[in-house]
Coordinates of C-alpha atoms in Angstrom, one line a residue:
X1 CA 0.0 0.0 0.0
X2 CA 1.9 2.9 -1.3
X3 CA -0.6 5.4 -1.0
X4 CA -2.3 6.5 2.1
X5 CA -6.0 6.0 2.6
X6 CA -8.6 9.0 1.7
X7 CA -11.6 7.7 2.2
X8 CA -12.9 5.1 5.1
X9 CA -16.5 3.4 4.6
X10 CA -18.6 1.5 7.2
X11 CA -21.0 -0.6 5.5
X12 CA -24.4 -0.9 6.8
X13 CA -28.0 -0.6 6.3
X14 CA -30.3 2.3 7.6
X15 CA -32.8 3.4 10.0
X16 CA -33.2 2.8 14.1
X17 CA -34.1 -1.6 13.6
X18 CA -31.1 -2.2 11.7
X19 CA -28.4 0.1 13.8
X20 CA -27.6 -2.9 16.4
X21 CA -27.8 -5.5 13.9
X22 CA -24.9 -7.8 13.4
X23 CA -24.6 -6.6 9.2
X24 CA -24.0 -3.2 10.8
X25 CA -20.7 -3.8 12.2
X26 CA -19.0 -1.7 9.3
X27 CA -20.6 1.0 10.2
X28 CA -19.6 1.0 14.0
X29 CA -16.5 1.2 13.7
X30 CA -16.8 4.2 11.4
X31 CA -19.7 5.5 14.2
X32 CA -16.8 5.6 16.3
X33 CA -13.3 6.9 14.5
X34 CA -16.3 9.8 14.3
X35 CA -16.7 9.7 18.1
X36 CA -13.3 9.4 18.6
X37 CA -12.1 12.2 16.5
X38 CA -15.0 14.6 18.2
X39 CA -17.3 15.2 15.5
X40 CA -20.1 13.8 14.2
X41 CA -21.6 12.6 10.7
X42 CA -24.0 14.8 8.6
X43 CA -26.4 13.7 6.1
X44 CA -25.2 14.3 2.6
X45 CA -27.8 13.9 0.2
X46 CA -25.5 13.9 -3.5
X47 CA -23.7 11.2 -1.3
X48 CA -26.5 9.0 -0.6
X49 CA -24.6 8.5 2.7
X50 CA -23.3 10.2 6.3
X51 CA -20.0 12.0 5.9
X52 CA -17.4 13.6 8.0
X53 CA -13.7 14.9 7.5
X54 CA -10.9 14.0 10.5
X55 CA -7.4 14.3 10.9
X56 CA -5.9 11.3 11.5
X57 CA -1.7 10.4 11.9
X58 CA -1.1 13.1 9.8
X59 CA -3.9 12.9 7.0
X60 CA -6.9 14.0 6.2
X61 CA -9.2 11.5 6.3
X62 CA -13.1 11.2 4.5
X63 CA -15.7 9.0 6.7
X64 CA -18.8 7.7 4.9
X65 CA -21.9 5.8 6.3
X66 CA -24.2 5.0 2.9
X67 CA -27.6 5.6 4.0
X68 CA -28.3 3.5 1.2
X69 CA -29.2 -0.4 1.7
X70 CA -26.6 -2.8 2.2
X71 CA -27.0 -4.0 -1.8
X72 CA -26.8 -0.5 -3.0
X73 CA -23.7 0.4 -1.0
X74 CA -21.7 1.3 -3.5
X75 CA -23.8 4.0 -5.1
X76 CA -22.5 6.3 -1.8
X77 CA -19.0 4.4 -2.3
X78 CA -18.9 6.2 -6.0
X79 CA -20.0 9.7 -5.3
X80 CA -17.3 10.3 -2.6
X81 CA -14.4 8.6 -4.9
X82 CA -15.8 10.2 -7.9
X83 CA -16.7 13.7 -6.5
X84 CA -13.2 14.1 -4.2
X85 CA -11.5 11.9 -7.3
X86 CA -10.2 9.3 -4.9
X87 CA -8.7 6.1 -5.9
X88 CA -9.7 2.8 -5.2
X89 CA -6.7 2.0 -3.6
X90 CA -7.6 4.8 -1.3
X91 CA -10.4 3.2 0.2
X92 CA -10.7 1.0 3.4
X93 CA -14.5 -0.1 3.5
X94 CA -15.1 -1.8 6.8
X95 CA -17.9 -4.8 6.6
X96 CA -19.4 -7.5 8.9
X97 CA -17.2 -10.7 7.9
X98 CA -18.8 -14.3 9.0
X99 CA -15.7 -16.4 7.8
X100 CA -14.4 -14.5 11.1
X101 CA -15.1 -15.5 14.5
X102 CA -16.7 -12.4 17.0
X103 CA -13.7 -10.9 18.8
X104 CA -11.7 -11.0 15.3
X105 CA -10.6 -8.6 13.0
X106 CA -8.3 -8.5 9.8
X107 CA -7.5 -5.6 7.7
X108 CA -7.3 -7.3 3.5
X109 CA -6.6 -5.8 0.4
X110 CA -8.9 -6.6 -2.5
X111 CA -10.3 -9.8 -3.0
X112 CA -13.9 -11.6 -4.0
X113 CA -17.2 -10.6 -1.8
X114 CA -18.0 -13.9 -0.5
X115 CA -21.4 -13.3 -1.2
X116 CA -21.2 -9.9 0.8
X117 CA -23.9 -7.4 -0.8
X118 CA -22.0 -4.5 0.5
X119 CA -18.8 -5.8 -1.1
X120 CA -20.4 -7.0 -3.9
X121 CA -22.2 -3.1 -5.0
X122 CA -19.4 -1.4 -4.1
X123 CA -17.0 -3.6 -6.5
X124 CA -19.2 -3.3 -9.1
X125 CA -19.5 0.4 -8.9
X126 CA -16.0 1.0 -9.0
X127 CA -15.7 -0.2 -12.5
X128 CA -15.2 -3.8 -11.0
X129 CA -11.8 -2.7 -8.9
X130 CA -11.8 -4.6 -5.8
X131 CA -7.9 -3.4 -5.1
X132 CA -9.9 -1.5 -1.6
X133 CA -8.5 -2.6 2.0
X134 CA -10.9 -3.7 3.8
X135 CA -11.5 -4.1 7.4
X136 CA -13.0 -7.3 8.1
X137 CA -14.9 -7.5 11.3
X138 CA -16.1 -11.0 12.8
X139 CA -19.7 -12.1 13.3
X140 CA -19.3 -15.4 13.3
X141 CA -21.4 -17.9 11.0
X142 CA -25.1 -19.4 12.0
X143 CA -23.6 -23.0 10.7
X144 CA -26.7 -23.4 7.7
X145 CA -26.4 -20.9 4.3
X146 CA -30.5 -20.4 5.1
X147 CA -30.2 -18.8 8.1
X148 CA -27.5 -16.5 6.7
X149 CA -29.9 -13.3 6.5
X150 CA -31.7 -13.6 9.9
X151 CA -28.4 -13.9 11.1
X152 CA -26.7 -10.9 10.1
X153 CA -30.0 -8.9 10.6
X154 CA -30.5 -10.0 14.0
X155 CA -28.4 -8.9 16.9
X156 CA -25.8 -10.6 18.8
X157 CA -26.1 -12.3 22.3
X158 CA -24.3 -9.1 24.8
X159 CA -20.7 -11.5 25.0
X160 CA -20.5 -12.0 21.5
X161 CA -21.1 -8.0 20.8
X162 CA -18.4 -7.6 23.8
X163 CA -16.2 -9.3 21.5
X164 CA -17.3 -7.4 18.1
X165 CA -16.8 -4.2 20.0
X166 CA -13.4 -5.3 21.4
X167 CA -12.2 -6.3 18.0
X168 CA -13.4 -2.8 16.8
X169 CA -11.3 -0.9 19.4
X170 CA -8.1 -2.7 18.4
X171 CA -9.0 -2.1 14.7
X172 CA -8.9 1.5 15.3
X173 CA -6.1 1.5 17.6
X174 CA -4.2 -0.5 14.6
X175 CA -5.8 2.7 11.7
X176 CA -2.4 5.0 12.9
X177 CA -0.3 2.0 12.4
X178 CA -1.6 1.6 8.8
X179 CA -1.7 5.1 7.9
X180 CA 2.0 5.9 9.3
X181 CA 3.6 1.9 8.7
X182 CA 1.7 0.6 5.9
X183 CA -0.6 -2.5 5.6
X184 CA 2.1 -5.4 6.6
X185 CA 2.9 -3.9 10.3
X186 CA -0.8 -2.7 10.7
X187 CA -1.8 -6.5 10.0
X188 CA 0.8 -7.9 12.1
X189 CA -0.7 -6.1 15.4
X190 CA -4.3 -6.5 14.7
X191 CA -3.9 -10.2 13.4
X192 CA -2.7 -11.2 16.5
X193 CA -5.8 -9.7 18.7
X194 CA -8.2 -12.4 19.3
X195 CA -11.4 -10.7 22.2
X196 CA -11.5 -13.0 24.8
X197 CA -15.1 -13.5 26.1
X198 CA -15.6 -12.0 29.6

């Protein structure tokens, strides 16, 4: 990762009965760089989405919540990259990830969508460039492909959202390290964090 990142995404879908929902994970963690940095995210109509600006190590860093549904993600993803003329490789979208166990997290760059929706619009709205980092955050798997959308629509039990939330604090204690010492030392701390339950 040569360049440094513009433009950080939280994938999610809108409105109050989907905020605590497992397939809202992506958009936590943005929910809370915001925090973080003291300010808060404004709706931006032309960017179908919730934007703020923050400094971060040194740059100036883009947030972005689509207010769009999960399938239509990358509508917001495209009017931020196209408007501000950002890069793909600029771009870190952070998403729910079942492959991961709650309590993990793993920072990737490009990649297929694994059936993701998120992933899967925001790909194809970037003229099919999946070379974005993303920020995979683990939710864990119901064990059956059927129950796969009650699952990630419903919320989790409180000591496997401990966990999520615990993996999301490392992952932005880790952003600095990517920003100032790329990808492979930002990957090496994070990688290594596994949420104990409490």
């Amino acid at each position: 990762m040569s360049q440094p990142i513009q433009l950080i995404v939280g994938l999610g879908n809108p409105g109050p009965e989907y905020s605590q929902t497992r397939h809202n994970a992506g958009a936590w963690f943005v929910e809370q760089l915001a925090r973080q940095a003291q300010t808060s995210l404004k709706h931006e109509p032309k960017f179908f989405g919730d934007i703020a600006r923050i400094p971060l190590a040194g740059h100036d860093i883009k947030l972005l919540i689509p207010t769009t549904f999960m399938n239509l993600s990358g509508k917001a993803v495209q009017a931020v990259a196209q408007f501000y003329k950002i890069p793909t490789e600029q771009i870190l979208v952070a998403h729910d990830e079942m492959a991961l166990a709650p309590g993990v997290a793993r920072f990737k760059l490009g990649g297929g969508h694994a059936g993701h929706n998120g992933l899967k619009d925001t790909t194809a709205r970037l003229a099919n460039d999946a070379n974005f980092l993303r920020l995979r955050l683990g939710i864990g798997h119901p064990g059956d492909k059927h129950k796969v959308t009650g699952y990630v629509l419903g919320k989790a039990p409180a000591s496997e959202q401990t966990r999520i939330e615990a993996s999301i604090d490392e992952a932005l204690r880790c952003l600095p390290i990517l920003l100032k010492d790329g990808l492979v030392k930002a990957q090496s701390r994070l990688h290594s964090f596994q949420a104990t339950t409490a």
